[in-house]
Coordinates of C-alpha atoms in Angstrom, one line a residue:
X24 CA -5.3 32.5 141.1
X25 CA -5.4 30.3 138.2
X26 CA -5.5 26.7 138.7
X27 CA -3.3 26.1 135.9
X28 CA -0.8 28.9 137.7
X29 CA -1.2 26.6 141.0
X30 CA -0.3 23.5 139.7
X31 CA 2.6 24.3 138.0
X32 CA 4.0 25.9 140.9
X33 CA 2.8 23.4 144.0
X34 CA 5.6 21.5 145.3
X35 CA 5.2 18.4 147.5
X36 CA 8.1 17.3 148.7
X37 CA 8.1 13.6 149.6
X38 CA 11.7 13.5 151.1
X39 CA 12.2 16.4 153.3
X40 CA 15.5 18.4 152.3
X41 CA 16.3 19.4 156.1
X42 CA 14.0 16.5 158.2
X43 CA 13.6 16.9 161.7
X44 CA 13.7 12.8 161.9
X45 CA 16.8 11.0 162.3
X46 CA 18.6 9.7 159.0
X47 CA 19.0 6.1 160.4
X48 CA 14.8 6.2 161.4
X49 CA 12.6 5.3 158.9
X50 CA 9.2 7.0 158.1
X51 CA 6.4 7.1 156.0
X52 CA 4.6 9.7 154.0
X53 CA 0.7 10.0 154.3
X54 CA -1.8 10.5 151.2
X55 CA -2.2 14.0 150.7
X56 CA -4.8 15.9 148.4
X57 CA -4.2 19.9 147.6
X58 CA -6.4 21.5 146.1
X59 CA -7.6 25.2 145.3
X60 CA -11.2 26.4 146.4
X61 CA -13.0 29.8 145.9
X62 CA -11.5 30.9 149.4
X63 CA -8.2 29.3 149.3
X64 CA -6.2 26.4 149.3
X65 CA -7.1 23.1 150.9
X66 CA -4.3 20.9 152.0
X67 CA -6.2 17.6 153.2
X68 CA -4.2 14.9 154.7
X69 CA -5.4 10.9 155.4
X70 CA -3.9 9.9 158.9
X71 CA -6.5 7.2 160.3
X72 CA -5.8 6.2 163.9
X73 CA -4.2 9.2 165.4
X74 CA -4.9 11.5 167.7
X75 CA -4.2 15.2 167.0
X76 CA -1.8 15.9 169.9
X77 CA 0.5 13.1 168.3
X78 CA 0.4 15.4 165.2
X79 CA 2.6 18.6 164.7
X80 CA 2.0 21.4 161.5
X81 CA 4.6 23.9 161.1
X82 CA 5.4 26.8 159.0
X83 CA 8.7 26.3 157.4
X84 CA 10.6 29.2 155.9
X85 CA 7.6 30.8 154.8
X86 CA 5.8 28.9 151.9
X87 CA 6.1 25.4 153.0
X88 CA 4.0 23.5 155.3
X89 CA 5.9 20.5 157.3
X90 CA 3.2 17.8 158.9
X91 CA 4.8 15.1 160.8
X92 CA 4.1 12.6 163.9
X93 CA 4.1 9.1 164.9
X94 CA 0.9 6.7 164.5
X95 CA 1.5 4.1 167.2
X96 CA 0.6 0.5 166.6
X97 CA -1.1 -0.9 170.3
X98 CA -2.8 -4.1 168.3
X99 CA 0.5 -5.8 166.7
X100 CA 1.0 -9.1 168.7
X101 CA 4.5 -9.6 169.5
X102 CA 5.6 -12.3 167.3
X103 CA 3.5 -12.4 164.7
X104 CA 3.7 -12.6 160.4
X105 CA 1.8 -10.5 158.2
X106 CA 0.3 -11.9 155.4
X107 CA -0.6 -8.3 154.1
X108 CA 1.0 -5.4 155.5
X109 CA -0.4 -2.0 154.2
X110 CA -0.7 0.3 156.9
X111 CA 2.0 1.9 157.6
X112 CA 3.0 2.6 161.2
X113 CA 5.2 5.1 163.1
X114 CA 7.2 8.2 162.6
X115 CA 5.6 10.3 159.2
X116 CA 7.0 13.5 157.8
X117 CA 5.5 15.2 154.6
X118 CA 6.6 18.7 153.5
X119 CA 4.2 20.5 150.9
X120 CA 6.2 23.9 149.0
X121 CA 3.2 26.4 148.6
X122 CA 2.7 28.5 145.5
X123 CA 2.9 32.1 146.3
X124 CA -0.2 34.2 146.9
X125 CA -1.5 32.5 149.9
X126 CA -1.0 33.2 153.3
X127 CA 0.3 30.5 156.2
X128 CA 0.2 32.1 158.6
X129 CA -3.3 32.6 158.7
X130 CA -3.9 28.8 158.0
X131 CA -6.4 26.6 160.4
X132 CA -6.4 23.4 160.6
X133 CA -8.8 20.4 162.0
X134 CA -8.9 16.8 162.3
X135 CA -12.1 15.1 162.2
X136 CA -12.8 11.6 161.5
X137 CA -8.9 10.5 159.8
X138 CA -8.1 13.6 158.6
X139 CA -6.2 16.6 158.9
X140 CA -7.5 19.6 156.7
X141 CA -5.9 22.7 156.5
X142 CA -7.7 25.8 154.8
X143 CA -4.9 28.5 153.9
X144 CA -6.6 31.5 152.4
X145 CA -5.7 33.6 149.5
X146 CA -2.9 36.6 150.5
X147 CA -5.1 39.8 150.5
X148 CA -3.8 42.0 147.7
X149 CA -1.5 44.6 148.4
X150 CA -3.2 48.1 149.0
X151 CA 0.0 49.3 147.3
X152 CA 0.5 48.2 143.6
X153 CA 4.2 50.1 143.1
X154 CA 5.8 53.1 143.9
X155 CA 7.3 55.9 142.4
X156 CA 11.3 57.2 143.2
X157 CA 11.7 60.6 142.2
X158 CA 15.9 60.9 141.4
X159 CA 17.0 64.3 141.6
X160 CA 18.5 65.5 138.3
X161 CA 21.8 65.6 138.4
X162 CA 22.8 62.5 139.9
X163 CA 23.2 58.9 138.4

């Protein structure tokens, strides 16, 4: 696949359309690369501070990939004031729309050192190109 073909058609969605979080809870959105390698496409994902079982991937309606969680903050004093505040903190949700041509549900992911990669590889071609529907003749 083209990477010209794969941009054009790569979605990410920075405000899910149907979110699992609550409309009155706010979230953040993590920095996300995608990108297309000779055996796929790499969906790489910077979450610092997490562990992976506060981290959930799912398959949504078949080409789109939903990666939420919640990145506690255990060092924030109670009463304190920020003189920069850039880290962002608590409940996340991104949703990344998949160009066709690869395959989900064959996806794995890890999480080493901050960040969550997930290697989704090509859709193996179809062992049937098209078929052929013989109409008898006379009927329309």
């Amino acid at each position: 696949m083209a990477l010209n073909k794969v941009s054009t058609s790569l979605h990410y969605v920075k405000r899910p359309q149907s979110s699992s979080l609550d409309s009155s809870e706010t979230y953040w959105v993590p920095n996300t690369d995608v990108y297309v390698t000779e055996g796929g496409l790499v969906i790489k994902v910077e979450l610092a501070g997490m562990r992976k079982e506060d981290l959930e991937v799912l398959m949504v309606d078949g080409n789109r990939l939903k990666i939420s969680g919640h990145r506690p903050d255990g060092c924030r004093a109670p009463k304190c004031t920020f003189l920069v505040m850039e880290i962002n903190y608590g409940a996340f949700e991104s949703v990344i729309e998949l160009p066709s041509g690869y395959d989900l549900s064959q996806a794995k992911a890890t999480y080493q050192n901050g960040f969550l990669r997930i290697d989704v590889p090509e859709q193996a071609p179809s062992s049937q190109k098209s078929i052929s529907v013989s109409i008898p003749s006379g009927e329309s």
